[in-house]
Every structure is written in structure tokens, then in C-alpha cells.
Short mmCIF file of C-alpha atoms in Angstrom, two decimals:
data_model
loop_
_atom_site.label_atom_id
_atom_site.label_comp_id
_atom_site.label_asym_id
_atom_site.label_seq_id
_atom_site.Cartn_x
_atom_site.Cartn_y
_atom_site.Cartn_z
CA UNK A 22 113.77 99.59 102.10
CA UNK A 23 115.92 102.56 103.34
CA UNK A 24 116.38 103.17 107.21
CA UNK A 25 116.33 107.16 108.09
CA UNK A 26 118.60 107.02 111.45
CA UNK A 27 119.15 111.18 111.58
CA UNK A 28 115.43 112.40 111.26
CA UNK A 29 115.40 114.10 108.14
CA UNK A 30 111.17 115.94 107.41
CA UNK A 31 111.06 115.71 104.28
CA UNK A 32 111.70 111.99 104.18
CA UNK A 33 109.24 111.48 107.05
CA UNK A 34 107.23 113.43 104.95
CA UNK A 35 107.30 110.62 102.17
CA UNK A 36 107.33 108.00 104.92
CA UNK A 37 103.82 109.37 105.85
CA UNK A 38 102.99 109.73 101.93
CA UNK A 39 102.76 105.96 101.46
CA UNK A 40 99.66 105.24 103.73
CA UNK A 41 96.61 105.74 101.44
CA UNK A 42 93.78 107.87 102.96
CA UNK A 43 90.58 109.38 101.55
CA UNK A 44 90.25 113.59 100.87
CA UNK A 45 88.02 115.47 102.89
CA UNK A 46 86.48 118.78 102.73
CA UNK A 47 86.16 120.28 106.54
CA UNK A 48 83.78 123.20 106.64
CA UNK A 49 82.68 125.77 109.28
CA UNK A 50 81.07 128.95 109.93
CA UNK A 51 82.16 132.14 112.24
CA UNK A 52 79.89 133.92 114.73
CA UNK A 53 79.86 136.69 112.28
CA UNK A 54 78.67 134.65 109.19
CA UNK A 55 81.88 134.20 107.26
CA UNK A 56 82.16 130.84 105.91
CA UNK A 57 85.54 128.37 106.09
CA UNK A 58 86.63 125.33 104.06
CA UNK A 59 89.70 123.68 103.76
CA UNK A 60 90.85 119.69 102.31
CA UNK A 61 92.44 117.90 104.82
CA UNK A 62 93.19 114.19 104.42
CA UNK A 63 94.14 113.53 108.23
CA UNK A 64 90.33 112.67 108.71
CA UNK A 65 89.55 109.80 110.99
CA UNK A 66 87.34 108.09 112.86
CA UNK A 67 87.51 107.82 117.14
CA UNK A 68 84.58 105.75 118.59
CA UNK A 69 81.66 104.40 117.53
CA UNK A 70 79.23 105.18 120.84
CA UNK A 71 78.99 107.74 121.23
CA UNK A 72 79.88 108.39 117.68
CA UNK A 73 83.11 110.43 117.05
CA UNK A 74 85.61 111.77 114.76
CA UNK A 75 88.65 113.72 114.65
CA UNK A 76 91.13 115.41 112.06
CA UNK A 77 94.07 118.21 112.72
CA UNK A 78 94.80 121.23 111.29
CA UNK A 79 98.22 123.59 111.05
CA UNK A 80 98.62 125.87 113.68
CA UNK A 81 99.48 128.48 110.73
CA UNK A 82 96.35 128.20 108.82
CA UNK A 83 94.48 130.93 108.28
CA UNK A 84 90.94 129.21 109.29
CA UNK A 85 92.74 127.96 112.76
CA UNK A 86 90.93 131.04 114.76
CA UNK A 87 87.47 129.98 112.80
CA UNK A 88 87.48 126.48 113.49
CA UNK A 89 88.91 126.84 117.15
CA UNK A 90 85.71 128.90 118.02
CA UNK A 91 83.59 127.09 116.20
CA UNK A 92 80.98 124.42 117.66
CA UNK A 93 80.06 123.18 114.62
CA UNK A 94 81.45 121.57 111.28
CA UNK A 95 81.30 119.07 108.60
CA UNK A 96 83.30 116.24 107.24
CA UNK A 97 82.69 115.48 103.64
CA UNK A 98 84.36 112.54 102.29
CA UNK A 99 84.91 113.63 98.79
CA UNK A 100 84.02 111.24 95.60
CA UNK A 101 85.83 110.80 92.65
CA UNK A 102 83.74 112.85 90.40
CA UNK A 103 85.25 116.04 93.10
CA UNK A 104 88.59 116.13 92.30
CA UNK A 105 88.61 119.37 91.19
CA UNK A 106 86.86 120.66 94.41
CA UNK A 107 89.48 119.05 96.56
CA UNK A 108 92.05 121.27 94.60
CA UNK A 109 89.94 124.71 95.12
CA UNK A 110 89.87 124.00 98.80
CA UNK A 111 93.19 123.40 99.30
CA UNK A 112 94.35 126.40 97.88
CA UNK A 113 94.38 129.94 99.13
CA UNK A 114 92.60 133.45 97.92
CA UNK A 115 90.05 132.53 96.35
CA UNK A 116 86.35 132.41 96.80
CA UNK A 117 86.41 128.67 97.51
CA UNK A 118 82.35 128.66 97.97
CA UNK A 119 81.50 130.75 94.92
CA UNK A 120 79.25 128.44 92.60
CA UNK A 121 79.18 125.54 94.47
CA UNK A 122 75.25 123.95 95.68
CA UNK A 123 74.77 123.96 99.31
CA UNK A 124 72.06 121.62 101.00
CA UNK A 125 70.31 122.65 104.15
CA UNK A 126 72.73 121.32 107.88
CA UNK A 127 71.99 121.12 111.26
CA UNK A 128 74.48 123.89 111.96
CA UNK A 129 75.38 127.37 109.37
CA UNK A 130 78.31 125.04 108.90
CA UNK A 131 78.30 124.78 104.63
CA UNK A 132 77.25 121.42 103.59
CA UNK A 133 78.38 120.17 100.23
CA UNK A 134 76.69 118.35 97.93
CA UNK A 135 77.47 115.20 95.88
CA UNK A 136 79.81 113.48 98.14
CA UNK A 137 80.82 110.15 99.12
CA UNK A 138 79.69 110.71 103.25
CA UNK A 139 79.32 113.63 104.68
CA UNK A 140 79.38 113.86 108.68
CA UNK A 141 77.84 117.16 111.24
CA UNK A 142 79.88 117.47 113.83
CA UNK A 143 79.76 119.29 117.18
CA UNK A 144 83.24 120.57 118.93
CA UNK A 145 83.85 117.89 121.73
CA UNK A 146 87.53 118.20 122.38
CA UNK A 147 90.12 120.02 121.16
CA UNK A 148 94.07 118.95 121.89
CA UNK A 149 97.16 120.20 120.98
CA UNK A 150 99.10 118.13 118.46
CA UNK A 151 102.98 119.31 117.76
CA UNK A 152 102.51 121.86 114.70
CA UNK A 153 98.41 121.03 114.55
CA UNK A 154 95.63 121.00 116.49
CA UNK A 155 93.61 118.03 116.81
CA UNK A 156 89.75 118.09 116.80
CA UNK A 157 87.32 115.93 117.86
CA UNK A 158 83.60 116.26 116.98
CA UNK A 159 80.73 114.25 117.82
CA UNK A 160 78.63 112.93 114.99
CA UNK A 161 75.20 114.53 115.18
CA UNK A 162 74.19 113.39 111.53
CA UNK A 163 75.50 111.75 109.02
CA UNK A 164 74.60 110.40 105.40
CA UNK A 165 76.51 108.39 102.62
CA UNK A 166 76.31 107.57 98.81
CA UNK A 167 77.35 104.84 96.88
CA UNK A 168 79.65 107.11 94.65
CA UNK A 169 83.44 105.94 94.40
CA UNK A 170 85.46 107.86 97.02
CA UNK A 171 88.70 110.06 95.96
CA UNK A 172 91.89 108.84 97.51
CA UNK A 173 95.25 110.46 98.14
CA UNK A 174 98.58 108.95 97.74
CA UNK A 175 102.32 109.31 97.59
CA UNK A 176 101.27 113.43 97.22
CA UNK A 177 98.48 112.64 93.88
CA UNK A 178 95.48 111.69 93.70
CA UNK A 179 94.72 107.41 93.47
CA UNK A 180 91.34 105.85 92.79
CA UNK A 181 90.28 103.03 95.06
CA UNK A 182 88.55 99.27 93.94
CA UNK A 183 87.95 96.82 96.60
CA UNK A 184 89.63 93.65 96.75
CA UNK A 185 87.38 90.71 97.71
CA UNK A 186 88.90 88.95 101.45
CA UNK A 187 90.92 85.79 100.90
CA UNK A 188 88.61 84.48 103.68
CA UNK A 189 85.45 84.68 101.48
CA UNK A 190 86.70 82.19 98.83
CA UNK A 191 87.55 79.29 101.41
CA UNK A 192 84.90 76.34 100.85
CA UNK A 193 84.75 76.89 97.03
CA UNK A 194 85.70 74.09 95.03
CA UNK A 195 89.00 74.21 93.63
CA UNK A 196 90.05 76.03 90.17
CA UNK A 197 91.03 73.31 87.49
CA UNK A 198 94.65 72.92 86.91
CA UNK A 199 95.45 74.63 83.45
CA UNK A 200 99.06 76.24 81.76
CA UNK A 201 97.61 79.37 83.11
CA UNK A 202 97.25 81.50 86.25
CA UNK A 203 94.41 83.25 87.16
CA UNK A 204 97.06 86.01 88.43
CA UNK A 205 98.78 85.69 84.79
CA UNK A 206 97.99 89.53 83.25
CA UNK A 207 97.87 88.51 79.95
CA UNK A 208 95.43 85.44 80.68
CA UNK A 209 93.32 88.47 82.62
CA UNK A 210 93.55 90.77 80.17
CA UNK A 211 92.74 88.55 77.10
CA UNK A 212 90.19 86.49 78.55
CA UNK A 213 88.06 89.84 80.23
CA UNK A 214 88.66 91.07 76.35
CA UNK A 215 86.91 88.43 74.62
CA UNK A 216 83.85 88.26 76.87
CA UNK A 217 83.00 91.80 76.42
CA UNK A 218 83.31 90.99 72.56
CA UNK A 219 81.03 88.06 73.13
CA UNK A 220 78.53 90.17 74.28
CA UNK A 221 78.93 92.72 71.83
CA UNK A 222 79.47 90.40 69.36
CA UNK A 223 75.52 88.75 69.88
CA UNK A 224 74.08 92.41 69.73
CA UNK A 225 75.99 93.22 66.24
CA UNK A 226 75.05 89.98 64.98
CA UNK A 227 71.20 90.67 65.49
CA UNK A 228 72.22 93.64 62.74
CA UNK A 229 74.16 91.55 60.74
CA UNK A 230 77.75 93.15 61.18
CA UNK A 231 80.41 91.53 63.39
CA UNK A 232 83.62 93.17 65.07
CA UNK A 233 85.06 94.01 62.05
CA UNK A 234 82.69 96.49 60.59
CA UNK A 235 82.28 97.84 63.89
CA UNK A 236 86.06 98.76 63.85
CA UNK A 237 85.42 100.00 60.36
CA UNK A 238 82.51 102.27 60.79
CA UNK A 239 83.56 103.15 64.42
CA UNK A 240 87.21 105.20 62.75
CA UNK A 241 85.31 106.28 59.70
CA UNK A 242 82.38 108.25 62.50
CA UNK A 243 85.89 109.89 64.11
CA UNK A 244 88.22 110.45 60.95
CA UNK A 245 86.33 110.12 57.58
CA UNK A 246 87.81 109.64 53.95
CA UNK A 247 90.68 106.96 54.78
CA UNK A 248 92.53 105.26 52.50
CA UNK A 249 92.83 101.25 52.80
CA UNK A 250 95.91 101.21 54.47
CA UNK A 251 95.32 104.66 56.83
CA UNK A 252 92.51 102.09 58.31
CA UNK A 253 94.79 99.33 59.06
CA UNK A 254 96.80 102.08 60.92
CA UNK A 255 94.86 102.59 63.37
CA UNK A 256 93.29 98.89 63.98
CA UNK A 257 96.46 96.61 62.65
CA UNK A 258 97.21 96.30 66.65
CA UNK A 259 94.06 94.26 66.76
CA UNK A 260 95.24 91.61 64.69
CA UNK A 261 92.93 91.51 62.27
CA UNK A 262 93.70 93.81 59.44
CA UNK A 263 90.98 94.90 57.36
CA UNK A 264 90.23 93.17 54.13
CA UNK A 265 88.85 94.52 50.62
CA UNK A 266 85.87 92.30 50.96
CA UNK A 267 85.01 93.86 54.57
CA UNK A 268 85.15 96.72 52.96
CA UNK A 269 82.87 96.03 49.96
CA UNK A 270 80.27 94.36 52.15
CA UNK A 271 80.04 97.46 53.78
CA UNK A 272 79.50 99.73 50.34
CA UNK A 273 76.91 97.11 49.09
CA UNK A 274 75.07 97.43 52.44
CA UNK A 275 74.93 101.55 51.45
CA UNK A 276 77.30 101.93 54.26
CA UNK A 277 80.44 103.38 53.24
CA UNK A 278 81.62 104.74 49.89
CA UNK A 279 84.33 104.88 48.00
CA UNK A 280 85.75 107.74 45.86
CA UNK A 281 89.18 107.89 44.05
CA UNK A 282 91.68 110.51 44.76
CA UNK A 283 94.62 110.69 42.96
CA UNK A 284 95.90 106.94 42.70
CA UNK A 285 94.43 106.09 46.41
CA UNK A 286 90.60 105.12 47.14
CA UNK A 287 89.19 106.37 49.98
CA UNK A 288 86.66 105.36 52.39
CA UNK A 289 83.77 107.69 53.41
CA UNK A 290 80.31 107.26 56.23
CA UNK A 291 77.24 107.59 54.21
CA UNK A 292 74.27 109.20 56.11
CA UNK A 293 73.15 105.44 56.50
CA UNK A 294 76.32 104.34 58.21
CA UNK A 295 77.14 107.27 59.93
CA UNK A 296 73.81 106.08 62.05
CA UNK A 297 74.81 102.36 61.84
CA UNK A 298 78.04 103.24 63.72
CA UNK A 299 76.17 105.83 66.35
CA UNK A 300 73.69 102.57 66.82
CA UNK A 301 76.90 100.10 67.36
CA UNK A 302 78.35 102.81 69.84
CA UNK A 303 75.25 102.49 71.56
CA UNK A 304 75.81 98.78 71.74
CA UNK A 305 78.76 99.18 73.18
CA UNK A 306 77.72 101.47 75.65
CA UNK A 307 75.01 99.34 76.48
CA UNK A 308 77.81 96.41 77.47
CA UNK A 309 80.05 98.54 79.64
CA UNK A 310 77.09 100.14 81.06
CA UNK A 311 75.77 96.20 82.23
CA UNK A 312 79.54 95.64 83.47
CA UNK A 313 79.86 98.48 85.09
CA UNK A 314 76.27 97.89 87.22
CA UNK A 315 78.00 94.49 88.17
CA UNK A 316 81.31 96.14 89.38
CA UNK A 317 80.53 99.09 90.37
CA UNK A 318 81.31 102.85 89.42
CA UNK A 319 84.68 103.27 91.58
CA UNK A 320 86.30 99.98 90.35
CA UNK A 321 85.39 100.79 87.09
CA UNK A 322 86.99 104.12 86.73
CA UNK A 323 90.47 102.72 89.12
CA UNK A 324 89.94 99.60 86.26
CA UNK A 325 90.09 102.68 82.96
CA UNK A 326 92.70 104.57 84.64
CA UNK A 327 94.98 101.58 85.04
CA UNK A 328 94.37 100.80 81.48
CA UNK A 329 95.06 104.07 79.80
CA UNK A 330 98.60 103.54 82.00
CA UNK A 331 98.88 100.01 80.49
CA UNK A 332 98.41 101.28 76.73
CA UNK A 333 100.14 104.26 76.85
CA UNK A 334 103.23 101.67 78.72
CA UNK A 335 103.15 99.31 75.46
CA UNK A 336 101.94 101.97 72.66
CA UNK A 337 103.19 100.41 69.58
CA UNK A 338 102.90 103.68 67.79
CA UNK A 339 99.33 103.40 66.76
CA UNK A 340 98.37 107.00 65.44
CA UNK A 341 95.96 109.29 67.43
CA UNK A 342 92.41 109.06 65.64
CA UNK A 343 91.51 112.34 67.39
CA UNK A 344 95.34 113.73 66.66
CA UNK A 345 95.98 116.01 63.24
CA UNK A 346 95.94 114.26 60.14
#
């Protein structure tokens, strides 16, 4: 850790950058009718009776003389799914409003829709705050969602997933002793693996296919007419390399064909397997979709995002299936 002694901004400005907040949208309305919205991230909450909230604002923003009249606004804590809004509101000249659906407030204040919370505030206090100004509303209404909320941190955007409390496991019995750790990545990883197959796995089954064909058909829907070995490109990381005889169960099931070119034979969806592998897709879809019920829609998009990080990190130079051939 590196101690700042001579008070340098821009590394106070980092400093600041490593506590993780949610982004907000604050909007308003003038006496005249024009309409205000900015992202701010130094939301917070003040007391709970009466209920209260406060967040700051630059003294050189342009919506300063709006908001310091103002006696109303609202705080809406932004989901994941509003990224892109966060971005229109925190830049200038632009219609920031044009487009976007509007629900009925307690104030002319614009209310968004689609958000994580969203809080109507009236003006209680207002306090200067070095280079801001610091506002504090009371809480006249206030409703929230169960979508994942959009975080901020280290100057990009972070997803959130809750961690369950340390306290909430005391009184369960003991895991058993084993070469593993329950913290070991690759334990996590391969273990979570193999139970989604399971359950996949049951639902081929029932159709008489198992993971292999589904590997199969699922590259032929994306990048038809493969040769043998173009196939084992893109599934060899798995492990299990396809075989001739997977893929001559698959012609004699109507699924695929085969047609020569040149000295290579290659691999094409019949009408009949192109729907097999939309139906295994399905499947599949059907799995995550129960998994993600269980953990929730945040966790699962923070748990996809770390992923893609973790893949692209240890990318053994499997080709692109949606890249050119």
C-alpha cells in the first residue's frame, strides 16, 4: 500500500475510486418546465425517521441553478440492464430525455422507468460542501425491484453478487475432510460444470443423444459444412474429441450429412437436425434458466462476466465459431 504524504488530487482521486458505490440518475424540473438529469454516484442514505437522503453535486454544473431552486427530485438507483442510460446522463449536449418512458411522480420531477429503486424527494437542506453542494431530501415515496443494481468502481462499471454472512453458516455440521477445498477454483469450477451437465445430460437422454452430439449439432447450427478435424477445433478443449462413430450415429439418425469435397468430407445440419439442435438449445436454456431462478439475475450476470474474463485469461487458441472462416 502506498502512503500519499504531499496531497496530490488525482491520487485522492483513485483513493476515493476504490470504495464501490451504486449509479444513480438524479432528476428535477425548473419552474419554467425544463427538465434536468444528471448520474451521480455520491448517493446516500441519512436517517431512517423521518426518512432521508442526500447526494452532492459540482458547483460548476450546469443543472446547479435547477436543482438549487428546486423542491423536488428523484433518486433512481440504476440496474444493470441501464448501463447505457447512466452514460447518456453523464454526458453533456444532448437531449438526455429524448426516447426514454416516463411514469407518472408526485412532483414534475421525471421519473424513470425500469430501475433498481427509485426515491421522490422533497428539498430539506441544502449545505455547502468544498467544490459541491450537498442535498438532502426527504423521502416522500419510494419503490424498488428485484433487478440487479449497476455498480461503479475504480472509474468502470462492476456488477455486484451477494456474498452469504460468515455468521449464517455457524451451527451447520462440518464439511468432510477431502484433498480439496471448497475455496480451490478448479474444484469450483469443475464440480459447478458437471452438475449443469447432469442436468442437461437427463433431458438429452430422454431424446436419445448425450453431450457429445449436442457439441456436434450445436457448431454445425453456427458454422455448417466442417470437416472432421475443423470440429475437433473448436471442441478438442473439452476433452473429448469427436469420434467417426459419433459422427455416423448422427447421419443414420437423418441428422447430419456428409458430402465429399475434394479429398476432405464434410459435415452438414439436415432440416431434421438443424431442429434437433434448436430443441437441445432449448434444453439448455431451460437449465440456466432453473439456475438462474435459484441465484438470482444480478449474480448471474457478475457470475458470466467473470467467466468471459476467465476464458479469454486461459484461451488456448480455440478458433472463433462466429469469427471468418
Amino acid at each position: 500500500m502506498t502512503a500519499h504524504r504531499c496531497f496530490d488530487p488525482q491520487a485522492f482521486r483513485t483513493a476515493l475510486g476504490t470504495f464501490t458505490t451504486g449509479v444513480t440518475i438524479i432528476t428535477s424540473c425548473s419552474e419554467e418546465g425544463e427538465v434536468v438529469g444528471i448520474t451521480a454516484n455520491s448517493f446516500n442514505s441519512v436517517s431512517l425517521n423521518p426518512p432521508m437522503v442526500l447526494w452532492s453535486l459540482a458547483k460548476s454544473a450546469r443543472s446547479l441553478q435547477t436543482f438549487s431552486k428546486a423542491r423536488h427530485w428523484n433518486v433512481h438507483v440504476l440496474s444493470t440492464e441501464q448501463e447505457e442510460l447512466s452514460g447518456r446522463f453523464a454526458r453533456q449536449g444532448e437531449d438526455k430525455f429524448a426516447g426514454v418512458r416516463l411514469d407518472n411522480g408526485l412532483s414534475n420531477a421525471p421519473l424513470l422507468q425500469d430501475c433498481t429503486a427509485r426515491f421522490q424527494c422533497r428539498t430539506a437542506f441544502q449545505y455547502e460542501g468544498g467544490d459541491h453542494v450537498i442535498f438532502v431530501g426527504e423521502v416522500l415515496a419510494f419503490d424498488h425491484s428485484e433487478r440487479a443494481p449497476l455498480a461503479f468502481q475504480r472509474g468502470q462499471y462492476a456488477l455486484t453478487t451477494r456474498k452469504p454472512r460468515e455468521e449464517l453458516r455457524l451451527g451447520c455440521e462440518p464439511p468432510p475432510e477431502c484433498s480439496y477445498t471448497e475455496d480451490l477454483l478448479g474444484y469450483l469450477l469443475g464440480r459447478s460444470h458437471y452438475q449443469l451437465l447432469h442436468a442437461l445430460r437427463r433431458q438429452l437422454q430422454s431424446r436419445q443423444l448425450d453431450e457429445h452430439a449436442f457439441f456436434v449439432l450445436s457448431v454445425l447450427c453456427i458454422r455448417d459444412g466442417l470437416s472432421l478435424d475443423e470440429l475437433n477445433a473448436f471442441v478438442s478443449y473439452t476433452g473429448k474429441p469427436v469420434q467417426t462413430t459419433t459422427l455416423l450415429f448422427l447421419e443414420r439418425q437423418g441428422l447430419i450429412a456428409s458430402e465429399r469435397k475434394g479429398d476432405e468430407t464434410l459435415y452438414v445440419l439436415t432440416a431434421k437436425g438443424r431442429e434437433c439442435s434448436l430443441e437441445e438449445i432449448a434444453l439448455a436454456k431451460a437449465v440456466e434458466e432453473d439456475v438462474s431462478s435459484r441465484l438470482g439475475s444480478g449474480d448471474v450476470e457478475a457470475l458470466k462476466v467473470l467467466l468471459k474474463r476467465l476464458i479469454a485469461s486461459t484461451d488456448c487458441g480455440v478458433p472463433d465459431l462466429w469469427g471468418p472462416r
